[in-house]
Coordinates of C-alpha atoms in Angstrom, one line a residue:
X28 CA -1.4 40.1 33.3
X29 CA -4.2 37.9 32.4
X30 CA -4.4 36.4 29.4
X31 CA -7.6 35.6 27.1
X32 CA -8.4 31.8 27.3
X33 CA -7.6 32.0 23.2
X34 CA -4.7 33.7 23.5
X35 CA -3.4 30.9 26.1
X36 CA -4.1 28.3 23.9
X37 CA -2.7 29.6 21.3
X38 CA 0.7 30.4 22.6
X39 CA 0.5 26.4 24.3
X40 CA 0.4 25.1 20.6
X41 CA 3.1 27.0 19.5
X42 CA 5.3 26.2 22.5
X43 CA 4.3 22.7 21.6
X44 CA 5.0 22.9 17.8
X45 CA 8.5 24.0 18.9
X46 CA 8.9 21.8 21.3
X47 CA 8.8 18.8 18.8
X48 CA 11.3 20.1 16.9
X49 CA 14.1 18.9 19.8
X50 CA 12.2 16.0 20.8
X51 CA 13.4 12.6 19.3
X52 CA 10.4 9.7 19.1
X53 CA 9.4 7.7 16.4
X54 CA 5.9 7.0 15.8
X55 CA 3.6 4.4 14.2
X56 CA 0.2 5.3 12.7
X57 CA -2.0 3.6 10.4
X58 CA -2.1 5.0 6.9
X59 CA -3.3 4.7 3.4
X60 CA -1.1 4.3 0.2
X61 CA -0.6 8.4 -1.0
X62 CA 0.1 8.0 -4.7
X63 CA 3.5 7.5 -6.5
X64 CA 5.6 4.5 -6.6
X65 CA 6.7 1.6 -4.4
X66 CA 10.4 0.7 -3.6
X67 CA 11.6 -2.2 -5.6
X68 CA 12.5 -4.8 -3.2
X69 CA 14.3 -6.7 -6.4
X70 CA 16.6 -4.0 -7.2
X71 CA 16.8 -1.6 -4.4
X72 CA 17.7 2.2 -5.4
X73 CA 21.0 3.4 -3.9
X74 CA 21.9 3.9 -0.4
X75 CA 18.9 1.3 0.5
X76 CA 20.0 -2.6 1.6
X77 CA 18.0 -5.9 2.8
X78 CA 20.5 -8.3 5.1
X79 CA 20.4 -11.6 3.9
X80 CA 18.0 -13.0 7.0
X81 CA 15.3 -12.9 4.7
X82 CA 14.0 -14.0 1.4
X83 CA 12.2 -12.2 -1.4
X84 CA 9.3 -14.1 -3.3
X85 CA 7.6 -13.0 -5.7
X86 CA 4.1 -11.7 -5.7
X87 CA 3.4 -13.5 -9.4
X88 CA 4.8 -16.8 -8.1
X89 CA 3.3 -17.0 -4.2
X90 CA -0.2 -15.9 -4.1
X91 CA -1.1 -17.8 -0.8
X92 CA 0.8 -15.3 1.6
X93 CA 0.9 -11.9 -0.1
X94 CA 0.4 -8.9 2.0
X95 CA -3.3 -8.1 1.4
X96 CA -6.1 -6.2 2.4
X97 CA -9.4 -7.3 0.1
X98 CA -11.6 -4.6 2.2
X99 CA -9.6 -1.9 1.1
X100 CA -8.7 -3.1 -2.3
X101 CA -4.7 -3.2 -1.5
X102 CA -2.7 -5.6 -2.8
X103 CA 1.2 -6.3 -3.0
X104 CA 3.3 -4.8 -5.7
X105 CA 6.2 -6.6 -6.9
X106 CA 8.2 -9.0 -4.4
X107 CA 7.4 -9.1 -0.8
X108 CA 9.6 -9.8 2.1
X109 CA 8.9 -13.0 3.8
X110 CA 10.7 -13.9 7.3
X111 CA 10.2 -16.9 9.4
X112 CA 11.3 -20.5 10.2
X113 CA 11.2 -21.9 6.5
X114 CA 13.0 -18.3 5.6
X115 CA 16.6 -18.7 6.5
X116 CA 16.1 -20.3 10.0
X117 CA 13.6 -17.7 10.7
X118 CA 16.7 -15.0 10.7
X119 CA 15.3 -11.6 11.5
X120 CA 15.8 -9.1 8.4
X121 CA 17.2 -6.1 8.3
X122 CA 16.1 -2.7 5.2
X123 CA 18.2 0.0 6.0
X124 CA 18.6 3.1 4.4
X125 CA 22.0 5.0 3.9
X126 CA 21.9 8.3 5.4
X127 CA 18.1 7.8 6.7
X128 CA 14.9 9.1 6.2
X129 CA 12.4 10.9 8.1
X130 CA 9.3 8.2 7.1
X131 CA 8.9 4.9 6.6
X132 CA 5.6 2.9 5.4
X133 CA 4.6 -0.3 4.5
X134 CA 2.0 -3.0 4.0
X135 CA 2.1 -5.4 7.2
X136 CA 1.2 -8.8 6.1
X137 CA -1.6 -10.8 8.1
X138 CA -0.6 -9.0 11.2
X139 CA 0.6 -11.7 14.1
X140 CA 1.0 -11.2 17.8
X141 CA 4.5 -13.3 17.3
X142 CA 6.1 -10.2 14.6
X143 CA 8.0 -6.9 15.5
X144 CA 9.2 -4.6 13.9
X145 CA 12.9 -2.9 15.6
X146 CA 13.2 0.7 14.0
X147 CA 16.6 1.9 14.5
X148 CA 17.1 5.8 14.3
X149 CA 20.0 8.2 15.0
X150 CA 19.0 8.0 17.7
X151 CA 18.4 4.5 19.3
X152 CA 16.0 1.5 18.8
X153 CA 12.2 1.5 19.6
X154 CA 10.5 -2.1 19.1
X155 CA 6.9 -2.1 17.5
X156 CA 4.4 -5.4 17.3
X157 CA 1.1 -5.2 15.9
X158 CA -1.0 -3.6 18.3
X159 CA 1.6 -1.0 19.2
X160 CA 1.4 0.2 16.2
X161 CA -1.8 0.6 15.5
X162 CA -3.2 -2.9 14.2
X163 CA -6.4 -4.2 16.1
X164 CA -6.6 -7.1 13.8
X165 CA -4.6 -10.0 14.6
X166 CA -4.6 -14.0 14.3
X167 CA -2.5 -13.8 11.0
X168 CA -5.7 -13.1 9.0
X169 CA -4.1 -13.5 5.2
X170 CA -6.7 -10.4 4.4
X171 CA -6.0 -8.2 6.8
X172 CA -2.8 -6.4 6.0
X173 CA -2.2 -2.8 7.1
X174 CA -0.7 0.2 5.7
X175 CA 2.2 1.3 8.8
X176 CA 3.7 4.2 8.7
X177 CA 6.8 4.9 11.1
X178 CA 8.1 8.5 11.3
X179 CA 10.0 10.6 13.3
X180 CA 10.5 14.5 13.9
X181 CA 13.8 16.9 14.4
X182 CA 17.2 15.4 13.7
X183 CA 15.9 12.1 14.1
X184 CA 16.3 10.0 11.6
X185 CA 15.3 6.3 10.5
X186 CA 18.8 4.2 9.4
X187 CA 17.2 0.4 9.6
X188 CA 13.9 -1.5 9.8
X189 CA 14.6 -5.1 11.4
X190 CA 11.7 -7.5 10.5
X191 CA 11.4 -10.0 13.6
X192 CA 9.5 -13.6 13.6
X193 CA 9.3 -14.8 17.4
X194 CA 7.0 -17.6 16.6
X195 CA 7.1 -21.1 15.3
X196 CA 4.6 -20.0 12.4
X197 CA 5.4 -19.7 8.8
X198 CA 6.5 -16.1 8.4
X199 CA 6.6 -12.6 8.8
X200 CA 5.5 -10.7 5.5
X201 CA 5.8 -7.3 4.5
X202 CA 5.7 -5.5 1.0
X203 CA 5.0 -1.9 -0.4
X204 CA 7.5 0.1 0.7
X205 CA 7.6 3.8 0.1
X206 CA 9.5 6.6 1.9
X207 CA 6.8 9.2 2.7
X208 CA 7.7 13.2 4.4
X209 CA 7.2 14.9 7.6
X210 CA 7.7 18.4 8.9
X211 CA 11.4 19.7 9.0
X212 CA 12.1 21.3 11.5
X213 CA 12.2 24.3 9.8
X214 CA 8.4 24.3 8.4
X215 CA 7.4 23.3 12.4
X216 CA 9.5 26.5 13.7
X217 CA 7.8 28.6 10.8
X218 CA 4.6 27.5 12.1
X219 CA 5.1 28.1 15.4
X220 CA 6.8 31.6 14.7
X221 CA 2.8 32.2 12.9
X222 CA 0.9 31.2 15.8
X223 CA 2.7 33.3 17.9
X224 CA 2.4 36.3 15.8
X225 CA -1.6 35.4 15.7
X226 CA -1.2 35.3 19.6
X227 CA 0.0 38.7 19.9
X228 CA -2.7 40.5 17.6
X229 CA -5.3 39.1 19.5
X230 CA -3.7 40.0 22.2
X231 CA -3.9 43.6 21.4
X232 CA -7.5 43.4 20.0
X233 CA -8.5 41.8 23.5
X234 CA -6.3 45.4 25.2
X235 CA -8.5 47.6 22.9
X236 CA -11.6 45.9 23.9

């Protein structure tokens, strides 16, 4: 039987939705802060831990290098992670979080060509610099920090972020960070259980036409 062109994308989508439920990725877009409160990198909440290949300074102290974006009127809250070669020999550092978490974002300091970002999951490692996730501006512009969000779907979770300077420059800066939500699989099976159902009616409004 032929199906109506709507009908065929419609049942594509929700094949698709369900699909991403047993697919593992992580994923980096470009974001905006969304409201609520910032993790303290000074007193970490439970089950959250920063290795000691880094060093914390403090955005009321260092106003040179603080993660910044004038354009968009963000600024760092709190202390920001700095990581590079007068930072503990340059020492990559290491957030994780106990049990994971489905999103990650932060603001990415004066974006560099020489800093990664490794984001361990349940699943493996997947290595991010600045353009891979997202960030045209590089150069290590002090005013053009960016708001990176990592995520994953499914079972997948996110156990570490590992902050990596490659370069001989001062360091690698980050600040801002917030745990932000995605789909569970649940919600994405829901949805894709709706489309179908959509799929079918139109299906039998296409048979009585």
């Amino acid at each position: 039987m032929k199906l109506p062109m709507k009908l065929k994308l419609i049942v594509v989508a929700a094949l698709s939705l369900t699909a991403l439920s047993s697919q593992a990725a992580v994923t980096a877009t470009l974001t905006t802060p969304l409201g609520g409160s910032f993790i303290d990198l000074a007193a970490l909440p439970p089950g959250f831990s920063l290795s000691t290949g880094s060093v914390l300074l403090s955005a009321d102290a260092v106003t040179a290098d603080i993660p910044k974006n004038p354009s968009f009127g963000w600024s760092t809250v709190g202390a920001f992670l700095a990581v590079g070669p007068s930072h503990n020999a340059g020492a990559p550092a290491t957030l994780s979080f106990a049990g994971g978490v489905h999103g990650m974002r932060f603001l990415w300091g004066s974006p560099d060509s020489y800093n990664s970002v490794k984001v361990t999951t349940t699943l493996g490692d997947s290595f991010f610099g600045a353009t891979a996730a997202g960030i045209t501006t590089l150069g290590g512009d002090q005013n053009a920090g960016r708001y990176v969000n990592f995520s994953t779907s499914g079972a997948e979770r996110i156990t570490a972020l590992t902050f990596i300077n490659h370069g001989a420059e001062d360091a690698f800066e980050v600040s801002n960070f917030a745990v932000t939500a995605v789909p569970e699989p649940q919600t994405i099976a829901l949805l894709a259980a709706g489309l179908l159902v959509i799929g079918r009616t139109v299906q039998r409004r296409s048979r009585r036409d």
